[in-house]
Amino acid sequence: MSETTTAAEVAAPHRYTAALAADIEARWQDFWEKDGTYEAPNASGELAGAPELVARPKKFIMDMFPYPSGAGLHVGHPLGFIATDVYARHQRMTGHNVLHTLGFDAFGLPAEQYAVQTGTHPRVSTEANIVNMRRQLRRLGLGHDPRRSVETIDPAYYKWTQWIFLQIFNSWYDPEADAARPIDTLVAQFEAGTRPTPDGRPWAELGVTERADILGEYRLAYASDAPVNWCPGLGTVLANEEVTAEGRSERGNYPVFKAKLRQWNMRITAYADRLLRDLDALDWPEAIKLQQRNWIGRSEGARVDFPVGDDKITVFTTRQDTLFGATYMVLAPEHPLIAGSENGDNTGTIVPGAWPEGTHDVWTGGHATPREAVAAYRKQAAAKSDLERQAEAKDKTGVFTGAFAANPVSGEQVPVFIADYVLMGYGTGAIMAVPAHDTRDFAFARAFELPMRCVVEPTDGRGTDPATWDDAFASYDAKIVNSSGDSISLDGLGVTEAKAKITDWLAERGIGEGTVNFRLRDWLFSRQRYWGEPFPIVYDEDGVAHALPESMLPLELPEVEDYSPRTFDPDDADTQPETPLSRNEDWVNVELDLGDGRGVRRYRRETNTMPNWAGSCWYELRYLDPRNDDALVDPAVEQYWMGPRDGQPAGGVDLYVGGAEHAVLHLLYARFWSKVLHDLGHVSSSEPFHKLYNQGMIQAFVYRDSRGIAVPAAEVEERDGAYYYQGDKVSRLLGKMGKSLKNAVTPDEICAEYGADTLRLYEMAMGPLDVSRPWDTRAVVGQYRLLQRLWRNVVDEATGEVTVADVPESDIDVDTLRALHKAIDGVGQDLANLRFNTAIAKVTELNNHLTKTGGPVPRTVAERLVLLIAPLAPHIAEELWRKLGHTDSVVHADFPVADPAYVVNETVTCVVQIKGKVKARLEVAPSISDADLEATALAEPAVVAALNGADIRKVIVRAPKLVNIVPA
């Protein structure tokens, strides 16, 4: 006996240990890979397979794309991956053709930042990270089809990301068709004169640049000078969805400012109604649907024009019934009607050179002229985030523009202010202020001594003079008052009636119309980064954008000496982006023949790159047909896996599992791309993901010393309910798991100590999949012991021989059969409904029953026990299946079917009540009839005694569980 060999190991050399688990797991992982066990056949094409497999009902199961981090996985990362693997395995065993694979979303900021710090090319570090993550995931025994795995950084992949961008660029949204159509159809309308140009000139008389500008107003992908979220600390602009509620960057937590830059955008707003409407048919968590509905933010109201000299201010309001109460107007500081006033340029602005006579001092901000006041205030507002601007500040700020607008219903001249609580990102960037009936307008009016008019009669007894009020009165359940003019009166109407009447009145006069507005803004699609997909766009000498022909795709990333975008002081809003790609002059300036009949010409490439969301907007489609060099996806293959079908009218992936944090980022963007591709006839599915499931988070305790610095969790000791690190007391708080918090546990550690099957079981047994739960390494041993008991129920630990008994089912005791079939029934339902923790509990209960019975386990029971645990712990199941004499893989074995005769309970407890109070409990057969149950209850001695001869008015029977007796 060696010094490291224990007596127990000598007595039981075939015991299930970590070493044996490691051997079993490595062997079966090699077998699955060599055998192609998890390869899912397509119905046609290069990956076509056996017709009998293709004929099965199909299941397309996906995880959200992982990013290949240099830190590798901790045990929290694979929670969703293990869950989908368990589900996919069960679906295979219940007769489905299952597509389950995993790729890597590999463009993005972390690799670029690492490149900046180390000089390592982002591709080198990213590919090394992918190799390590593949190794870690393989060790978990995940049943992915390796042929279908993709990486967004592969030029063969991002060729099609660029191709999709061009489909979007070459499309417009046709309101009549309620769908995207090729841009050529719009050009044809202009050429034929069926759609007039903006200034009425014939299309043939317009220059190339003029035509390009007009089409840019329609294209679904377009470049424009527009307010953007500029983050100096990152050196890039961000989409609204990438800015936190605190007005900071989601990545890095830097301040974000509004700036005006020329950037690429996606016209996702054209799809706002469809994105909202089509949520109803999706099997998604209601919380995610609500987040998308709120982000899209549909509101019905009216557009109203207020004349200002030769210009007009257009507002969107949901309370057009209060138009008579508008006593001033407010523009966003970025509004185009006041742009340019800071440099004295009066072009396109309503701001005069001098204050109108009688201007209140409080309106001027202490400035000598309106232009000085507006310029100073615009600069002040630019330094604030949207959140800061919308916060309910105690002191309202703003300044008079020097201009007056005419209220269209009363003709009254109302002053026009700018104030930072109005944003260009919502509505028109202008509001009609009705201070008597809006809290913020009320506060602003009080601060600037502006008039108020009550036009909605208060129902709380405060009267109709706003001068006596402490706050605005805002209500829809009231009558309209003080709202009569020469041609319209709303007095006495309810809000709904008044809205309809004034909307019709505005439309008749051409000064407004009923309309729908959305909170959703167009998707900012440019990044001033290196590590992203290059845009397949070049610009001619006139600055007109041209699409590269498909034959020039992929446009690959060039080499640059410096990967870093120019970053700035995070608080310096007066800065401009500088892109890494612009430093490669030979790549930027090129001579090309675009095949448009104009021959070889000189062009300048786009030097922004696409955002990291681009590759994940469509990856579900590439999984279907990953080797297709001629098309995004074969239409027949896409129809087979994702096409519309019963219960899934929009088609899509059957199950998509990932975190709830992507509700209005990836999920919204992917839905948009899917709809465009559907409209253009490239795919049959109009939604990418039919069923969405959000897994919870595995949390861990964070321990901090007196300085607030995290200390290694593994080295903390617990004594008398307190926690100590190197003798000093530390605090403990449940939070995220991560390397920086020094509480990360890697799957490699757990696999080495217990085996991958134990890790899989523990993560699935910790609690409901959609609930966050704390990691406890000490509790892992519980699932390890389950597998040891399972092993002992089949294998002799001393000899390694199978110990099961070959007996007919008729000779198996009824209790065992009942335990077996109840487990089959319960585990099957639980696995189908993602209730993995309760499935494991039922397997454990059956396994414990077999352990307690003593003697050899009947072979037919042991085999079905192995099949039950196979989706959860596939390596040990595969090993035991082979030891039990089977030559086929357990992966494709049929899942057991329960015998209903053994599933029902022998008896159930029936409660007997008199006047609602329990008087007896009866053990009765589950199949007992109402009549027999009533007779049994009335004959029960305790019930007879309780009635004491009283007449019975009614007996309510709910067999087999309830009898309620109502005495006369």
PDB file of C-alpha atoms in Angstrom, residues 765-919:
ATOM      1  CA  ALA A 765     -30.117  21.500  -8.066  1.00  0.00           C
ATOM      2  CA  MET A 766     -29.359  24.856  -6.422  1.00  0.00           C
ATOM      3  CA  GLY A 767     -32.877  26.181  -6.993  1.00  0.00           C
ATOM      4  CA  PRO A 768     -35.304  27.205  -9.756  1.00  0.00           C
ATOM      5  CA  LEU A 769     -33.396  28.107 -12.906  1.00  0.00           C
ATOM      6  CA  ASP A 770     -34.849  31.618 -13.135  1.00  0.00           C
ATOM      7  CA  VAL A 771     -33.892  32.575  -9.569  1.00  0.00           C
ATOM      8  CA  SER A 772     -30.481  33.833  -8.433  1.00  0.00           C
ATOM      9  CA  ARG A 773     -28.829  31.690  -5.812  1.00  0.00           C
ATOM     10  CA  PRO A 774     -25.624  31.734  -3.713  1.00  0.00           C
ATOM     11  CA  TRP A 775     -22.762  29.366  -4.509  1.00  0.00           C
ATOM     12  CA  ASP A 776     -21.624  27.137  -1.655  1.00  0.00           C
ATOM     13  CA  THR A 777     -18.690  24.863  -2.466  1.00  0.00           C
ATOM     14  CA  ARG A 778     -19.343  22.850   0.698  1.00  0.00           C
ATOM     15  CA  ALA A 779     -22.783  21.849  -0.622  1.00  0.00           C
ATOM     16  CA  VAL A 780     -21.398  20.382  -3.864  1.00  0.00           C
ATOM     17  CA  VAL A 781     -20.590  17.142  -2.055  1.00  0.00           C
ATOM     18  CA  GLY A 782     -24.308  16.352  -1.747  1.00  0.00           C
ATOM     19  CA  GLN A 783     -24.605  15.742  -5.505  1.00  0.00           C
ATOM     20  CA  TYR A 784     -21.294  13.877  -5.520  1.00  0.00           C
ATOM     21  CA  ARG A 785     -22.747  11.447  -2.980  1.00  0.00           C
ATOM     22  CA  LEU A 786     -25.868  11.010  -5.114  1.00  0.00           C
ATOM     23  CA  LEU A 787     -23.680   9.840  -7.990  1.00  0.00           C
ATOM     24  CA  GLN A 788     -21.703   7.545  -5.681  1.00  0.00           C
ATOM     25  CA  ARG A 789     -24.920   5.903  -4.470  1.00  0.00           C
ATOM     26  CA  LEU A 790     -26.148   5.594  -8.056  1.00  0.00           C
ATOM     27  CA  TRP A 791     -22.863   3.922  -9.008  1.00  0.00           C
ATOM     28  CA  ARG A 792     -23.108   1.486  -6.070  1.00  0.00           C
ATOM     29  CA  ASN A 793     -26.643   0.545  -7.084  1.00  0.00           C
ATOM     30  CA  VAL A 794     -25.256  -0.783 -10.369  1.00  0.00           C
ATOM     31  CA  VAL A 795     -21.562  -1.547  -9.855  1.00  0.00           C
ATOM     32  CA  ASP A 796     -19.732  -3.542  -7.174  1.00  0.00           C
ATOM     33  CA  GLU A 797     -17.088  -1.215  -5.750  1.00  0.00           C
ATOM     34  CA  ALA A 798     -14.767  -4.102  -4.939  1.00  0.00           C
ATOM     35  CA  THR A 799     -14.872  -5.943  -8.256  1.00  0.00           C
ATOM     36  CA  GLY A 800     -16.226  -3.451 -10.753  1.00  0.00           C
ATOM     37  CA  GLU A 801     -18.825  -5.961 -11.870  1.00  0.00           C
ATOM     38  CA  VAL A 802     -22.453  -5.091 -12.541  1.00  0.00           C
ATOM     39  CA  THR A 803     -24.642  -6.218  -9.648  1.00  0.00           C
ATOM     40  CA  VAL A 804     -28.159  -5.809 -11.039  1.00  0.00           C
ATOM     41  CA  ALA A 805     -30.648  -8.663 -10.905  1.00  0.00           C
ATOM     42  CA  ASP A 806     -32.167 -10.078 -14.094  1.00  0.00           C
ATOM     43  CA  VAL A 807     -35.733 -10.545 -12.907  1.00  0.00           C
ATOM     44  CA  PRO A 808     -39.035 -10.051 -14.756  1.00  0.00           C
ATOM     45  CA  GLU A 809     -40.976  -6.913 -13.888  1.00  0.00           C
ATOM     46  CA  SER A 810     -43.760  -9.060 -12.487  1.00  0.00           C
ATOM     47  CA  ASP A 811     -41.410 -10.130  -9.699  1.00  0.00           C
ATOM     48  CA  ILE A 812     -40.488  -6.578  -8.671  1.00  0.00           C
ATOM     49  CA  ASP A 813     -42.210  -5.340  -5.529  1.00  0.00           C
ATOM     50  CA  VAL A 814     -45.022  -2.868  -5.999  1.00  0.00           C
ATOM     51  CA  ASP A 815     -43.406  -0.155  -3.881  1.00  0.00           C
ATOM     52  CA  THR A 816     -40.357  -0.129  -6.123  1.00  0.00           C
ATOM     53  CA  LEU A 817     -42.476  -0.059  -9.274  1.00  0.00           C
ATOM     54  CA  ARG A 818     -44.529   2.778  -7.863  1.00  0.00           C
ATOM     55  CA  ALA A 819     -41.365   4.730  -6.910  1.00  0.00           C
ATOM     56  CA  LEU A 820     -39.915   4.086 -10.373  1.00  0.00           C
ATOM     57  CA  HIS A 821     -42.929   5.159 -12.406  1.00  0.00           C
ATOM     58  CA  LYS A 822     -43.665   8.191 -10.260  1.00  0.00           C
ATOM     59  CA  ALA A 823     -40.072   9.264 -10.819  1.00  0.00           C
ATOM     60  CA  ILE A 824     -40.349   8.684 -14.577  1.00  0.00           C
ATOM     61  CA  ASP A 825     -43.531  10.721 -14.754  1.00  0.00           C
ATOM     62  CA  GLY A 826     -42.263  13.551 -12.557  1.00  0.00           C
ATOM     63  CA  VAL A 827     -38.739  13.804 -13.961  1.00  0.00           C
ATOM     64  CA  GLY A 828     -40.038  13.805 -17.536  1.00  0.00           C
ATOM     65  CA  GLN A 829     -42.443  16.657 -16.827  1.00  0.00           C
ATOM     66  CA  ASP A 830     -39.805  18.595 -14.900  1.00  0.00           C
ATOM     67  CA  LEU A 831     -37.161  18.293 -17.620  1.00  0.00           C
ATOM     68  CA  ALA A 832     -39.641  19.371 -20.290  1.00  0.00           C
ATOM     69  CA  ASN A 833     -40.509  22.467 -18.238  1.00  0.00           C
ATOM     70  CA  LEU A 834     -36.975  23.454 -17.149  1.00  0.00           C
ATOM     71  CA  ARG A 835     -37.627  22.462 -13.512  1.00  0.00           C
ATOM     72  CA  PHE A 836     -34.261  20.805 -13.114  1.00  0.00           C
ATOM     73  CA  ASN A 837     -33.951  21.174  -9.355  1.00  0.00           C
ATOM     74  CA  THR A 838     -37.163  19.220  -8.728  1.00  0.00           C
ATOM     75  CA  ALA A 839     -36.190  16.649 -11.372  1.00  0.00           C
ATOM     76  CA  ILE A 840     -32.974  15.984  -9.433  1.00  0.00           C
ATOM     77  CA  ALA A 841     -34.954  15.695  -6.196  1.00  0.00           C
ATOM     78  CA  LYS A 842     -37.139  12.999  -7.772  1.00  0.00           C
ATOM     79  CA  VAL A 843     -34.125  11.089  -9.106  1.00  0.00           C
ATOM     80  CA  THR A 844     -32.569  11.287  -5.645  1.00  0.00           C
ATOM     81  CA  GLU A 845     -35.759   9.976  -4.046  1.00  0.00           C
ATOM     82  CA  LEU A 846     -35.844   6.961  -6.366  1.00  0.00           C
ATOM     83  CA  ASN A 847     -32.139   6.291  -5.923  1.00  0.00           C
ATOM     84  CA  ASN A 848     -32.485   6.436  -2.123  1.00  0.00           C
ATOM     85  CA  HIS A 849     -35.452   4.062  -2.269  1.00  0.00           C
ATOM     86  CA  LEU A 850     -33.360   1.534  -4.202  1.00  0.00           C
ATOM     87  CA  THR A 851     -30.477   1.948  -1.767  1.00  0.00           C
ATOM     88  CA  LYS A 852     -32.732   1.277   1.248  1.00  0.00           C
ATOM     89  CA  THR A 853     -34.377  -1.823  -0.207  1.00  0.00           C
ATOM     90  CA  GLY A 854     -31.092  -3.754  -0.041  1.00  0.00           C
ATOM     91  CA  GLY A 855     -30.127  -6.516  -2.404  1.00  0.00           C
ATOM     92  CA  PRO A 856     -29.469  -6.146  -6.101  1.00  0.00           C
ATOM     93  CA  VAL A 857     -31.480  -3.607  -8.083  1.00  0.00           C
ATOM     94  CA  PRO A 858     -33.624  -5.166 -10.838  1.00  0.00           C
ATOM     95  CA  ARG A 859     -31.996  -4.561 -14.232  1.00  0.00           C
ATOM     96  CA  THR A 860     -35.087  -2.940 -15.751  1.00  0.00           C
ATOM     97  CA  VAL A 861     -35.265  -0.507 -12.840  1.00  0.00           C
ATOM     98  CA  ALA A 862     -31.531   0.270 -12.981  1.00  0.00           C
ATOM     99  CA  GLU A 863     -31.667   0.913 -16.715  1.00  0.00           C
ATOM    100  CA  ARG A 864     -34.547   3.349 -16.395  1.00  0.00           C
ATOM    101  CA  LEU A 865     -32.833   5.073 -13.481  1.00  0.00           C
ATOM    102  CA  VAL A 866     -29.772   5.597 -15.682  1.00  0.00           C
ATOM    103  CA  LEU A 867     -31.960   6.987 -18.470  1.00  0.00           C
ATOM    104  CA  LEU A 868     -33.611   9.398 -16.035  1.00  0.00           C
ATOM    105  CA  ILE A 869     -30.311  10.903 -14.953  1.00  0.00           C
ATOM    106  CA  ALA A 870     -28.724  10.835 -18.419  1.00  0.00           C
ATOM    107  CA  PRO A 871     -29.718  14.406 -19.414  1.00  0.00           C
ATOM    108  CA  LEU A 872     -28.389  15.734 -16.107  1.00  0.00           C
ATOM    109  CA  ALA A 873     -25.226  13.649 -15.657  1.00  0.00           C
ATOM    110  CA  PRO A 874     -24.429  12.294 -19.119  1.00  0.00           C
ATOM    111  CA  HIS A 875     -20.939  10.883 -18.522  1.00  0.00           C
ATOM    112  CA  ILE A 876     -21.799   8.511 -15.670  1.00  0.00           C
ATOM    113  CA  ALA A 877     -25.043   7.610 -17.432  1.00  0.00           C
ATOM    114  CA  GLU A 878     -23.162   6.706 -20.616  1.00  0.00           C
ATOM    115  CA  GLU A 879     -20.688   4.579 -18.621  1.00  0.00           C
ATOM    116  CA  LEU A 880     -23.392   2.730 -16.676  1.00  0.00           C
ATOM    117  CA  TRP A 881     -25.475   2.248 -19.841  1.00  0.00           C
ATOM    118  CA  ARG A 882     -22.508   0.543 -21.474  1.00  0.00           C
ATOM    119  CA  LYS A 883     -21.821  -1.559 -18.363  1.00  0.00           C
ATOM    120  CA  LEU A 884     -25.457  -2.670 -18.415  1.00  0.00           C
ATOM    121  CA  GLY A 885     -24.770  -4.257 -21.784  1.00  0.00           C
ATOM    122  CA  HIS A 886     -25.941  -1.646 -24.291  1.00  0.00           C
ATOM    123  CA  THR A 887     -23.863  -0.826 -27.351  1.00  0.00           C
ATOM    124  CA  ASP A 888     -25.778   2.272 -28.422  1.00  0.00           C
ATOM    125  CA  SER A 889     -25.217   5.709 -26.879  1.00  0.00           C
ATOM    126  CA  VAL A 890     -27.516   6.714 -24.067  1.00  0.00           C
ATOM    127  CA  VAL A 891     -27.747  10.140 -25.764  1.00  0.00           C
ATOM    128  CA  HIS A 892     -30.176   8.768 -28.342  1.00  0.00           C
ATOM    129  CA  ALA A 893     -31.903   6.174 -26.170  1.00  0.00           C
ATOM    130  CA  ASP A 894     -35.637   6.580 -25.599  1.00  0.00           C
ATOM    131  CA  PHE A 895     -36.615   8.346 -22.409  1.00  0.00           C
ATOM    132  CA  PRO A 896     -38.678   6.012 -20.180  1.00  0.00           C
ATOM    133  CA  VAL A 897     -42.459   6.162 -20.266  1.00  0.00           C
ATOM    134  CA  ALA A 898     -44.423   5.888 -17.022  1.00  0.00           C
ATOM    135  CA  ASP A 899     -47.140   3.295 -16.489  1.00  0.00           C
ATOM    136  CA  PRO A 900     -50.190   5.339 -15.370  1.00  0.00           C
ATOM    137  CA  ALA A 901     -51.325   2.499 -13.104  1.00  0.00           C
ATOM    138  CA  TYR A 902     -48.321   3.070 -10.853  1.00  0.00           C
ATOM    139  CA  VAL A 903     -48.337   6.854 -11.007  1.00  0.00           C
ATOM    140  CA  VAL A 904     -51.622   7.436  -9.211  1.00  0.00           C
ATOM    141  CA  ASN A 905     -51.561   7.370  -5.436  1.00  0.00           C
ATOM    142  CA  GLU A 906     -53.180   4.379  -3.686  1.00  0.00           C
ATOM    143  CA  THR A 907     -55.182   6.753  -1.507  1.00  0.00           C
ATOM    144  CA  VAL A 908     -55.684  10.454  -1.085  1.00  0.00           C
ATOM    145  CA  THR A 909     -56.798  12.389   1.969  1.00  0.00           C
ATOM    146  CA  CYS A 910     -60.321  13.796   1.809  1.00  0.00           C
ATOM    147  CA  VAL A 911     -61.249  16.640   4.143  1.00  0.00           C
ATOM    148  CA  VAL A 912     -64.815  16.642   5.515  1.00  0.00           C
ATOM    149  CA  GLN A 913     -66.131  20.029   6.658  1.00  0.00           C
ATOM    150  CA  ILE A 914     -69.298  21.066   8.478  1.00  0.00           C
ATOM    151  CA  LYS A 915     -70.086  24.783   8.358  1.00  0.00           C
ATOM    152  CA  GLY A 916     -66.554  25.283   6.979  1.00  0.00           C
ATOM    153  CA  LYS A 917     -64.845  23.583   9.923  1.00  0.00           C
ATOM    154  CA  VAL A 918     -62.865  20.354   9.477  1.00  0.00           C
ATOM    155  CA  LYS A 919     -64.537  17.454  11.318  1.00  0.00           C
TER     156      LYS A 919
END
